[in-house]
Amino acid sequence: MTVPLELSTRAHQTEEPPISYFIQQAVENPNLISLAAGLVDPDSTPIDEVKEALESMLRDPQAAKDALQYGTTQGYGPLREKILRHVLALDQLSPNDVAFSADDVVITTGSQQLLYLIGEILLNPGDIVITEAPSYFVYHGILGSLGIRTLTVPMDEQGMKTDELESLLTRLEQSGELARVKLIYTVDYFQNPTGLTLSMPRRQELLALVQRFSKSQRILILEDAAYRELRFDGVDVPSLKSLDRGNEWVILGLTFSKPLAPGLKTGYGILPRELMAPLLRIKGNHDFGSNNFTQHLIDRMLRGDLYQGHVERLRMSYRAKRNTLVNALAMEFPRALSPIRWTTPEGGMYVWLRFPPEIETGPGSRFMEAALREGVLYVPGAFCYAKGGPVPNHEARLCYGDASHDELREAVRRLGKAAREVLPMEKITIRRFGGCG
Ligand SMILES: Cc1ncc(COP(=O)(O)O)c(C=O)c1O
């Protein structure tokens, strides 16, 4: 008889990530066009740029030895300096404008590790984290695993609705639960999953709200700006971090995965000073430093214009793909005839599609079954809502990062066919939906 194996509470409360579902679908349906996974544009992979940086690094014996040695837990100093300058340049600031320095930068194994570490150093089971609804579903997984109560605030075309956030914080204060609120998480540029960006007035309101409601403890903002550098239209907005000149209220998370290459799996954070030591203690237990070789490589790419040149080309590529996708949607679901609405992002990789409530999009729904039969996969909108709030079931996230232009057009044709199988278009009356253009 086998002796039972006892798993930890953490293992029990960690659910299977939704990504497993998409991988399974892709394996079972080889003809599938997947707009589900958040993969980046394969045609823009920076092979030449990485090769040039790599060759120059390996040609220099000392540089090669340093790169192949262990690094520090906080990350390669020269890269942290460059990251600081890079982040300040994005906000057109100089080091004298802010109270943070390269000492407040930590390099992590993707920004995902930063999100996890922040959870580990700040959150106890039963604490409250507030997120946008919908939001980055992998982050919900972290919160579930840590036993956190996730509450949500709806969005419109300006991002998180700060008036709703204020009402939520007021209610929590009245019920005596404000002391459990530790973090407000926002993906504030071209959000995964909606493609929406937090407007400047909302940024100011968000910062003012955390300051006002930080009574017995500080409520921090976790600004996940993973897609910030992928703007291809419109006017840039300053980061929340740049509004936090004293480095007290905002943890900024960024990554090289989206603007450079996810295979390098290197992200970074800029933290309020008190958080660095506890974070490094815990990161020390995780790995005592992220991949040192990759950090040295990226450092070399940031020395010249290898990095910047690549990001410019990538933006052009995503603009063209965004156009192909939204044009195909407009042809398939003409606005005057169809109630189906979608966002038109000014950057990033995601379009959010909203069907009428009759078209449910979740696994097992008639629409999803029809879409799979037609050979197209999307992320069901319900996956992107935390369980602590309403979970609409008639939306979808479409990623245009990985698919070719032909595949994007074909995927939309298949979505249209699947939608008509579920609900004949002529039976649908025209309705308006907030937040989707
Ligand atoms: C909003 C957001 N944050 C963080 C990440 C994590 O990316 P990485 O760990 O590769 O930096 C992703 C990846 O898709 C993301 O979409």
CSV table of C-alpha atoms and ligand atoms in Angstrom, one decimal:
chain,number,residue,atom,x,y,z
A,1,MET,CA,0.0,0.0,0.0
A,2,THR,CA,1.4,3.5,-0.9
A,3,VAL,CA,1.7,5.9,2.0
A,4,PRO,CA,-0.2,9.1,1.3
A,5,LEU,CA,1.8,12.1,0.3
A,6,GLU,CA,0.9,15.3,2.1
A,7,LEU,CA,1.2,18.5,0.1
A,8,SER,CA,1.5,22.0,1.6
A,9,THR,CA,-1.5,24.4,2.0
A,10,ARG,CA,0.2,26.6,-0.6
A,11,ALA,CA,0.3,23.7,-3.1
A,12,HIS,CA,-3.3,22.9,-2.4
A,13,GLN,CA,-4.5,26.5,-2.9
A,14,THR,CA,-2.5,27.0,-6.1
A,15,GLU,CA,-4.8,26.3,-9.0
A,16,GLU,CA,-3.7,25.0,-12.4
A,17,PRO,CA,-2.8,28.0,-14.5
A,18,PRO,CA,-5.2,28.6,-17.4
A,19,ILE,CA,-2.3,28.5,-19.8
A,20,SER,CA,-2.3,24.6,-19.5
A,21,TYR,CA,-5.8,24.7,-21.1
A,22,PHE,CA,-4.5,26.6,-24.2
A,23,ILE,CA,-1.5,24.4,-24.6
A,24,GLN,CA,-3.8,21.3,-24.5
A,25,GLN,CA,-6.1,22.8,-27.1
A,26,ALA,CA,-3.2,23.7,-29.4
A,27,VAL,CA,-1.8,20.1,-29.1
A,28,GLU,CA,-5.2,18.5,-29.8
A,29,ASN,CA,-6.0,20.8,-32.7
A,30,PRO,CA,-3.0,21.2,-35.0
A,31,ASN,CA,-4.8,23.4,-37.5
A,32,LEU,CA,-5.8,25.9,-34.9
A,33,ILE,CA,-4.8,29.5,-35.3
A,34,SER,CA,-4.2,30.6,-31.7
A,35,LEU,CA,-4.7,34.2,-30.7
A,36,ALA,CA,-4.7,33.0,-27.1
A,37,ALA,CA,-1.1,32.8,-26.0
A,38,GLY,CA,0.7,36.2,-25.4
A,39,LEU,CA,3.6,35.3,-27.7
A,40,VAL,CA,5.6,38.1,-29.3
A,41,ASP,CA,6.1,38.7,-33.0
A,42,PRO,CA,8.3,35.9,-34.3
A,43,ASP,CA,9.4,37.9,-37.4
A,44,SER,CA,10.9,40.6,-35.2
A,45,THR,CA,13.0,38.3,-33.1
A,46,PRO,CA,16.3,40.2,-32.5
A,47,ILE,CA,18.6,37.5,-33.7
A,48,ASP,CA,21.2,39.8,-35.3
A,49,GLU,CA,21.2,42.2,-32.4
A,50,VAL,CA,21.6,39.3,-29.8
A,51,LYS,CA,24.3,37.8,-32.0
A,52,GLU,CA,26.3,41.0,-32.2
A,53,ALA,CA,26.1,41.6,-28.5
A,54,LEU,CA,26.9,38.0,-27.7
A,55,GLU,CA,29.9,37.8,-30.0
A,56,SER,CA,31.4,41.0,-28.7
A,57,MET,CA,30.9,39.7,-25.1
A,58,LEU,CA,32.5,36.3,-25.8
A,59,ARG,CA,35.4,37.8,-27.7
A,60,ASP,CA,36.5,39.7,-24.6
A,61,PRO,CA,37.8,36.9,-22.2
A,62,GLN,CA,37.3,39.0,-19.0
A,63,ALA,CA,33.7,39.9,-20.0
A,64,ALA,CA,33.0,36.3,-20.9
A,65,LYS,CA,34.3,35.1,-17.5
A,66,ASP,CA,32.3,37.7,-15.6
A,67,ALA,CA,29.1,36.8,-17.5
A,68,LEU,CA,29.6,33.1,-16.9
A,69,GLN,CA,30.2,33.6,-13.1
A,70,TYR,CA,27.5,33.9,-10.5
A,71,GLY,CA,26.1,37.4,-10.1
A,72,THR,CA,24.6,39.2,-7.2
A,73,THR,CA,21.1,38.8,-5.8
A,74,GLN,CA,20.1,42.3,-6.7
A,75,GLY,CA,21.5,42.1,-10.2
A,76,TYR,CA,24.5,43.4,-12.3
A,77,GLY,CA,25.3,46.9,-11.2
A,78,PRO,CA,26.1,48.5,-14.6
A,79,LEU,CA,22.8,47.1,-15.9
A,80,ARG,CA,20.9,48.5,-12.9
A,81,GLU,CA,22.5,51.9,-13.7
A,82,LYS,CA,21.4,51.6,-17.4
A,83,ILE,CA,17.9,50.5,-16.4
A,84,LEU,CA,17.6,53.6,-14.1
A,85,ARG,CA,18.6,55.9,-16.9
A,86,HIS,CA,16.3,54.1,-19.4
A,87,VAL,CA,13.3,54.3,-17.1
A,88,LEU,CA,14.0,58.0,-16.3
A,89,ALA,CA,14.3,58.7,-20.1
A,90,LEU,CA,10.9,57.2,-20.7
A,91,ASP,CA,9.5,59.8,-18.4
A,92,GLN,CA,11.9,62.6,-19.5
A,93,LEU,CA,13.3,62.9,-16.0
A,94,SER,CA,16.8,63.2,-14.7
A,95,PRO,CA,18.2,61.4,-11.7
A,96,ASN,CA,17.9,64.7,-9.6
A,97,ASP,CA,14.2,64.7,-10.2
A,98,VAL,CA,13.5,61.6,-8.2
A,99,ALA,CA,14.4,60.0,-4.8
A,100,PHE,CA,15.3,56.6,-6.3
A,101,SER,CA,18.6,55.4,-7.7
A,102,ALA,CA,20.2,52.3,-9.1
A,103,ASP,CA,20.2,51.0,-5.4
A,104,ASP,CA,16.5,50.8,-5.6
A,105,VAL,CA,16.5,48.7,-8.8
A,106,VAL,CA,16.3,44.9,-8.6
A,107,ILE,CA,16.7,42.6,-11.6
A,108,THR,CA,14.4,39.6,-11.6
A,109,THR,CA,13.7,36.4,-13.6
A,110,GLY,CA,11.1,38.1,-15.7
A,111,SER,CA,8.7,40.6,-14.2
A,112,GLN,CA,6.7,37.6,-13.1
A,113,GLN,CA,9.2,36.8,-10.4
A,114,LEU,CA,9.0,40.4,-9.2
A,115,LEU,CA,5.2,40.1,-8.9
A,116,TYR,CA,5.6,36.9,-6.9
A,117,LEU,CA,8.3,38.3,-4.6
A,118,ILE,CA,6.3,41.4,-3.9
A,119,GLY,CA,3.5,39.1,-2.8
A,120,GLU,CA,5.8,37.2,-0.6
A,121,ILE,CA,7.2,40.2,1.2
A,122,LEU,CA,4.0,42.2,1.6
A,123,LEU,CA,1.1,39.8,1.9
A,124,ASN,CA,-0.4,37.6,4.5
A,125,PRO,CA,-3.3,35.2,3.9
A,126,GLY,CA,-6.5,37.1,4.2
A,127,ASP,CA,-4.9,40.4,3.1
A,128,ILE,CA,-6.7,42.3,0.4
A,129,VAL,CA,-5.3,43.2,-3.1
A,130,ILE,CA,-7.4,45.3,-5.4
A,131,THR,CA,-7.0,44.7,-9.2
A,132,GLU,CA,-8.7,46.0,-12.3
A,133,ALA,CA,-11.5,43.9,-13.7
A,134,PRO,CA,-10.5,42.3,-16.0
A,135,SER,CA,-6.8,41.9,-15.3
A,136,TYR,CA,-3.7,39.8,-16.0
A,137,PHE,CA,-4.9,36.4,-15.1
A,138,VAL,CA,-1.5,35.0,-14.1
A,139,TYR,CA,-1.3,37.5,-11.3
A,140,HIS,CA,-4.6,36.3,-10.0
A,141,GLY,CA,-3.0,32.9,-9.8
A,142,ILE,CA,-0.2,34.3,-7.5
A,143,LEU,CA,-2.8,35.9,-5.3
A,144,GLY,CA,-4.8,32.7,-5.0
A,145,SER,CA,-1.7,30.8,-4.1
A,146,LEU,CA,-0.8,33.2,-1.3
A,147,GLY,CA,-4.4,33.0,0.1
A,148,ILE,CA,-5.1,36.7,-0.7
A,149,ARG,CA,-8.6,38.2,-1.1
A,150,THR,CA,-8.8,39.9,-4.4
A,151,LEU,CA,-11.3,42.7,-4.9
A,152,THR,CA,-11.8,44.3,-8.2
A,153,VAL,CA,-12.6,47.7,-9.8
A,154,PRO,CA,-14.2,48.0,-13.2
A,155,MET,CA,-12.6,49.8,-16.1
A,156,ASP,CA,-13.7,52.1,-18.9
A,157,GLU,CA,-11.7,53.6,-21.8
A,158,GLN,CA,-9.6,55.5,-19.3
A,159,GLY,CA,-8.6,52.4,-17.4
A,160,MET,CA,-9.4,51.7,-13.8
A,161,LYS,CA,-12.4,53.7,-12.6
A,162,THR,CA,-11.0,55.6,-9.7
A,163,ASP,CA,-14.5,56.7,-8.5
A,164,GLU,CA,-15.4,53.1,-8.1
A,165,LEU,CA,-12.0,52.5,-6.3
A,166,GLU,CA,-12.9,55.3,-3.9
A,167,SER,CA,-16.3,53.8,-3.2
A,168,LEU,CA,-14.6,50.4,-2.6
A,169,LEU,CA,-12.0,51.8,-0.2
A,170,THR,CA,-14.7,53.8,1.6
A,171,ARG,CA,-16.8,50.6,2.1
A,172,LEU,CA,-13.8,48.8,3.3
A,173,GLU,CA,-13.1,51.5,5.8
A,174,GLN,CA,-16.7,51.4,7.1
A,175,SER,CA,-16.5,47.6,7.5
A,176,GLY,CA,-13.2,47.9,9.4
A,177,GLU,CA,-11.3,46.0,6.7
A,178,LEU,CA,-9.1,48.9,5.4
A,179,ALA,CA,-6.2,47.7,7.4
A,180,ARG,CA,-6.1,44.5,5.3
A,181,VAL,CA,-5.6,46.4,2.0
A,182,LYS,CA,-2.0,46.2,1.0
A,183,LEU,CA,-1.7,46.7,-2.7
A,184,ILE,CA,-3.5,48.1,-5.7
A,185,TYR,CA,-2.3,46.3,-8.9
A,186,THR,CA,-2.6,48.0,-12.3
A,187,VAL,CA,-1.3,47.1,-15.7
A,188,ASP,CA,-1.4,50.7,-16.7
A,189,TYR,CA,-0.2,50.7,-20.3
A,190,PHE,CA,-2.1,48.7,-23.1
A,191,GLN,CA,-3.4,46.4,-20.4
A,192,ASN,CA,-3.3,42.7,-20.7
A,193,PRO,CA,-6.1,41.8,-21.5
A,194,THR,CA,-8.0,44.9,-22.7
A,195,GLY,CA,-5.3,46.9,-24.4
A,196,LEU,CA,-6.5,50.0,-22.4
A,197,THR,CA,-4.2,52.6,-20.8
A,198,LEU,CA,-4.8,54.4,-17.5
A,199,SER,CA,-5.3,58.1,-18.4
A,200,MET,CA,-3.3,60.9,-16.8
A,201,PRO,CA,-6.2,62.3,-14.6
A,202,ARG,CA,-6.8,58.7,-13.3
A,203,ARG,CA,-3.1,58.3,-12.5
A,204,GLN,CA,-3.2,61.4,-10.3
A,205,GLU,CA,-6.5,60.2,-8.7
A,206,LEU,CA,-5.1,56.8,-8.0
A,207,LEU,CA,-2.0,58.1,-6.3
A,208,ALA,CA,-4.1,60.6,-4.2
A,209,LEU,CA,-6.5,57.8,-3.2
A,210,VAL,CA,-3.8,55.5,-1.8
A,211,GLN,CA,-2.3,58.4,0.1
A,212,ARG,CA,-5.7,59.3,1.5
A,213,PHE,CA,-6.7,55.8,2.5
A,214,SER,CA,-3.3,54.8,3.9
A,215,LYS,CA,-4.3,55.2,7.6
A,216,SER,CA,-2.8,52.4,9.8
A,217,GLN,CA,-0.6,51.1,7.0
A,218,ARG,CA,0.7,52.2,3.6
A,219,ILE,CA,-1.3,51.0,0.6
A,220,LEU,CA,1.1,50.6,-2.3
A,221,ILE,CA,0.5,50.7,-6.0
A,222,LEU,CA,2.0,47.8,-8.0
A,223,GLU,CA,2.5,49.4,-11.4
A,224,ASP,CA,3.0,46.6,-13.9
A,225,ALA,CA,4.2,48.5,-17.0
A,226,ALA,CA,5.2,45.4,-19.0
A,227,TYR,CA,3.9,46.8,-22.3
A,228,ARG,CA,4.9,50.5,-21.8
A,229,GLU,CA,7.6,50.6,-24.5
A,230,LEU,CA,5.3,49.1,-27.1
A,231,ARG,CA,3.4,52.3,-27.9
A,232,PHE,CA,2.8,52.8,-31.6
A,233,ASP,CA,0.0,55.4,-31.6
A,234,GLY,CA,-1.2,58.4,-29.5
A,235,VAL,CA,0.7,60.4,-26.8
A,236,ASP,CA,2.7,58.8,-24.0
A,237,VAL,CA,1.5,59.2,-20.4
A,238,PRO,CA,3.9,59.5,-17.5
A,239,SER,CA,4.4,56.4,-15.3
A,240,LEU,CA,2.8,56.3,-11.8
A,241,LYS,CA,6.3,55.9,-10.6
A,242,SER,CA,7.3,59.2,-12.0
A,243,LEU,CA,4.5,60.9,-10.0
A,244,ASP,CA,5.9,59.2,-6.9
A,245,ARG,CA,9.0,61.5,-6.7
A,246,GLY,CA,9.7,60.6,-3.0
A,247,ASN,CA,9.7,56.8,-3.9
A,248,GLU,CA,7.1,55.9,-1.2
A,249,TRP,CA,4.0,54.7,-2.9
A,250,VAL,CA,4.7,52.9,-6.2
A,251,ILE,CA,6.5,49.7,-7.0
A,252,LEU,CA,7.3,49.8,-10.7
A,253,GLY,CA,7.6,46.5,-12.6
A,254,LEU,CA,9.1,46.3,-16.1
A,255,THR,CA,10.5,43.6,-18.3
A,256,PHE,CA,12.7,43.0,-21.3
A,257,SER,CA,10.4,40.2,-22.3
A,258,LYS,CA,8.0,42.3,-24.4
A,259,PRO,CA,10.3,44.9,-25.9
A,260,LEU,CA,13.3,42.6,-26.5
A,261,ALA,CA,12.8,38.9,-26.2
A,262,PRO,CA,10.8,36.7,-23.7
A,263,GLY,CA,13.4,34.0,-24.0
A,264,LEU,CA,15.9,36.2,-22.1
A,265,LYS,CA,13.3,36.2,-19.2
A,266,THR,CA,14.7,39.3,-17.6
A,267,GLY,CA,12.6,41.8,-15.8
A,268,TYR,CA,13.2,44.5,-13.1
A,269,GLY,CA,11.6,46.5,-10.4
A,270,ILE,CA,12.1,49.9,-8.8
A,271,LEU,CA,11.0,49.7,-5.2
A,272,PRO,CA,10.4,52.0,-2.2
A,273,ARG,CA,13.6,51.8,-0.3
A,274,GLU,CA,12.3,49.8,2.7
A,275,LEU,CA,11.3,46.9,0.5
A,276,MET,CA,14.7,46.2,-1.0
A,277,ALA,CA,16.3,44.3,1.9
A,278,PRO,CA,13.3,42.0,2.6
A,279,LEU,CA,12.9,41.3,-1.1
A,280,LEU,CA,16.6,40.4,-1.5
A,281,ARG,CA,16.4,38.1,1.5
A,282,ILE,CA,13.6,36.2,-0.1
A,283,LYS,CA,15.1,36.3,-3.6
A,284,GLY,CA,18.2,35.0,-2.0
A,285,ASN,CA,16.3,31.9,-1.0
A,286,HIS,CA,14.7,31.6,-4.5
A,287,ASP,CA,17.8,31.8,-6.6
A,288,PHE,CA,20.4,34.3,-5.1
A,289,GLY,CA,20.4,36.2,-8.4
A,290,SER,CA,18.8,35.9,-11.8
A,291,ASN,CA,20.6,34.6,-14.9
A,292,ASN,CA,23.9,36.6,-14.8
A,293,PHE,CA,24.8,35.8,-18.4
A,294,THR,CA,21.6,37.3,-19.8
A,295,GLN,CA,22.1,40.4,-17.6
A,296,HIS,CA,25.5,40.9,-19.1
A,297,LEU,CA,24.1,40.4,-22.6
A,298,ILE,CA,21.3,42.9,-22.1
A,299,ASP,CA,23.8,45.3,-20.6
A,300,ARG,CA,25.8,45.2,-23.9
A,301,MET,CA,22.6,45.7,-26.0
A,302,LEU,CA,21.8,48.8,-24.0
A,303,ARG,CA,25.3,50.3,-24.5
A,304,GLY,CA,24.7,51.2,-28.2
A,305,ASP,CA,21.4,51.4,-30.1
A,306,LEU,CA,20.9,47.6,-30.5
A,307,TYR,CA,18.0,47.7,-28.1
A,308,GLN,CA,16.4,50.9,-29.1
A,309,GLY,CA,16.6,50.1,-32.8
A,310,HIS,CA,14.9,46.8,-32.1
A,311,VAL,CA,12.0,48.3,-30.1
A,312,GLU,CA,11.4,50.9,-32.9
A,313,ARG,CA,11.0,48.1,-35.5
A,314,LEU,CA,8.9,46.0,-33.1
A,315,ARG,CA,6.5,48.9,-32.7
A,316,MET,CA,6.0,49.3,-36.4
A,317,SER,CA,5.3,45.6,-36.7
A,318,TYR,CA,2.7,45.7,-33.9
A,319,ARG,CA,1.0,48.7,-35.4
A,320,ALA,CA,0.6,46.9,-38.7
A,321,LYS,CA,-0.8,43.8,-37.0
A,322,ARG,CA,-3.1,45.8,-34.8
A,323,ASN,CA,-4.4,47.4,-38.0
A,324,THR,CA,-4.9,44.0,-39.7
A,325,LEU,CA,-6.8,42.6,-36.8
A,326,VAL,CA,-9.1,45.6,-36.2
A,327,ASN,CA,-9.7,46.0,-39.9
A,328,ALA,CA,-10.6,42.4,-40.2
A,329,LEU,CA,-13.0,42.7,-37.2
A,330,ALA,CA,-14.6,45.8,-38.8
A,331,MET,CA,-15.2,43.8,-42.0
A,332,GLU,CA,-16.5,40.7,-40.2
A,333,PHE,CA,-18.7,42.6,-37.7
A,334,PRO,CA,-19.7,45.9,-39.4
A,335,ARG,CA,-20.4,48.4,-36.7
A,336,ALA,CA,-23.8,49.4,-38.1
A,337,LEU,CA,-25.1,45.9,-38.2
A,338,SER,CA,-23.4,44.1,-35.3
A,339,PRO,CA,-23.4,44.6,-31.6
A,340,ILE,CA,-19.9,43.1,-31.3
A,341,ARG,CA,-17.4,45.7,-30.0
A,342,TRP,CA,-13.6,45.7,-29.4
A,343,THR,CA,-10.9,48.0,-28.2
A,344,THR,CA,-8.4,49.6,-30.5
A,345,PRO,CA,-5.2,49.7,-28.5
A,346,GLU,CA,-2.5,52.3,-29.0
A,347,GLY,CA,0.2,49.9,-28.2
A,348,GLY,CA,0.9,46.4,-26.8
A,349,MET,CA,-0.5,43.2,-28.2
A,350,TYR,CA,-4.1,42.7,-27.1
A,351,VAL,CA,-7.6,43.5,-28.4
A,352,TRP,CA,-10.6,42.9,-26.1
A,353,LEU,CA,-13.7,41.7,-27.8
A,354,ARG,CA,-17.1,42.0,-26.3
A,355,PHE,CA,-20.0,39.9,-27.7
A,356,PRO,CA,-23.7,40.4,-26.7
A,357,PRO,CA,-24.5,38.4,-23.5
A,358,GLU,CA,-26.2,35.7,-25.7
A,359,ILE,CA,-22.8,34.6,-27.0
A,360,GLU,CA,-21.0,33.1,-24.0
A,361,THR,CA,-17.3,32.6,-24.6
A,362,GLY,CA,-16.1,30.3,-21.8
A,363,PRO,CA,-14.8,26.7,-22.2
A,364,GLY,CA,-17.7,24.4,-23.1
A,365,SER,CA,-19.8,27.2,-24.4
A,366,ARG,CA,-21.5,26.8,-27.8
A,367,PHE,CA,-19.3,29.6,-29.2
A,368,MET,CA,-16.1,28.2,-28.0
A,369,GLU,CA,-16.9,24.8,-29.3
A,370,ALA,CA,-17.8,26.3,-32.7
A,371,ALA,CA,-14.6,28.4,-32.7
A,372,LEU,CA,-12.5,25.3,-31.9
A,373,ARG,CA,-14.3,23.4,-34.7
A,374,GLU,CA,-13.5,26.3,-37.1
A,375,GLY,CA,-9.9,26.3,-35.8
A,376,VAL,CA,-9.4,29.5,-33.8
A,377,LEU,CA,-8.5,29.9,-30.2
A,378,TYR,CA,-8.8,33.0,-27.9
A,379,VAL,CA,-8.6,33.6,-24.2
A,380,PRO,CA,-12.2,33.4,-22.7
A,381,GLY,CA,-12.8,36.7,-21.0
A,382,ALA,CA,-14.0,35.0,-17.8
A,383,PHE,CA,-10.4,33.8,-17.3
A,384,CYS,CA,-9.3,37.4,-16.8
A,385,TYR,CA,-11.7,38.2,-13.9
A,386,ALA,CA,-10.7,37.5,-10.3
A,387,LYS,CA,-13.3,35.5,-8.4
A,388,GLY,CA,-13.9,38.4,-5.9
A,389,GLY,CA,-16.1,40.3,-8.3
A,390,PRO,CA,-18.6,39.8,-11.1
A,391,VAL,CA,-17.3,37.5,-13.9
A,392,PRO,CA,-18.8,38.4,-17.3
A,393,ASN,CA,-18.9,35.4,-19.7
A,394,HIS,CA,-19.2,37.0,-23.1
A,395,GLU,CA,-15.8,38.5,-23.8
A,396,ALA,CA,-12.5,37.4,-25.3
A,397,ARG,CA,-8.9,38.4,-25.4
A,398,LEU,CA,-7.2,38.3,-28.8
A,399,CYS,CA,-3.4,38.6,-29.0
A,400,TYR,CA,-2.0,39.8,-32.4
A,401,GLY,CA,1.7,39.3,-31.3
A,402,ASP,CA,2.4,35.9,-32.8
A,403,ALA,CA,0.0,35.3,-35.7
A,404,SER,CA,0.9,36.4,-39.3
A,405,HIS,CA,-1.3,38.9,-41.1
A,406,ASP,CA,-2.9,36.2,-43.1
A,407,GLU,CA,-3.6,34.2,-39.9
A,408,LEU,CA,-5.1,37.2,-38.2
A,409,ARG,CA,-7.5,37.7,-41.1
A,410,GLU,CA,-8.4,34.0,-41.3
A,411,ALA,CA,-8.8,33.8,-37.5
A,412,VAL,CA,-11.4,36.7,-37.6
A,413,ARG,CA,-13.2,35.0,-40.5
A,414,ARG,CA,-13.4,31.8,-38.3
A,415,LEU,CA,-14.6,33.8,-35.3
A,416,GLY,CA,-17.3,35.3,-37.5
A,417,LYS,CA,-18.4,31.9,-38.7
A,418,ALA,CA,-18.5,30.6,-35.1
A,419,ALA,CA,-20.5,33.7,-33.9
A,420,ARG,CA,-23.1,33.1,-36.7
A,421,GLU,CA,-23.4,29.5,-35.7
A,422,VAL,CA,-24.5,30.6,-32.2
A,423,LEU,CA,-26.6,33.6,-33.1
A,424,PRO,CA,-27.7,34.7,-36.6
A,425,MET,CA,-26.5,38.3,-37.0
A,426,GLU,CA,-29.9,39.5,-38.3
A,427,LYS,CA,-31.5,38.6,-34.9
A,428,ILE,CA,-29.1,40.8,-33.0
A,429,THR,CA,-30.3,44.3,-32.1
A,430,ILE,CA,-27.7,47.1,-31.9
A,431,ARG,CA,-26.4,47.9,-28.5
A,432,ARG,CA,-23.7,50.0,-27.1
A,433,PHE,CA,-20.9,48.9,-24.7
A,434,GLY,CA,-18.8,51.2,-22.6
A,435,GLY,CA,-15.0,50.8,-22.7
A,436,CYS,CA,-14.9,49.2,-26.2
A,437,GLY,CA,-14.4,51.3,-29.3
B,1,LIG,C1,0.9,42.2,-17.6
B,1,LIG,C2,2.1,41.3,-17.5
B,1,LIG,N1,2.9,41.4,-16.5
B,1,LIG,C3,3.9,40.5,-16.4
B,1,LIG,C4,4.2,39.6,-17.3
B,1,LIG,C5,5.4,38.7,-17.1
B,1,LIG,O1,6.3,38.7,-18.1
B,1,LIG,P1,7.8,38.3,-17.9
B,1,LIG,O2,7.9,37.5,-16.6
B,1,LIG,O3,8.2,37.5,-19.1
B,1,LIG,O4,8.5,39.6,-17.7
B,1,LIG,C6,3.4,39.4,-18.4
B,1,LIG,C7,3.6,38.4,-19.4
B,1,LIG,O5,2.8,38.2,-20.3
B,1,LIG,C8,2.3,40.3,-18.5
B,1,LIG,O6,1.4,40.2,-19.5
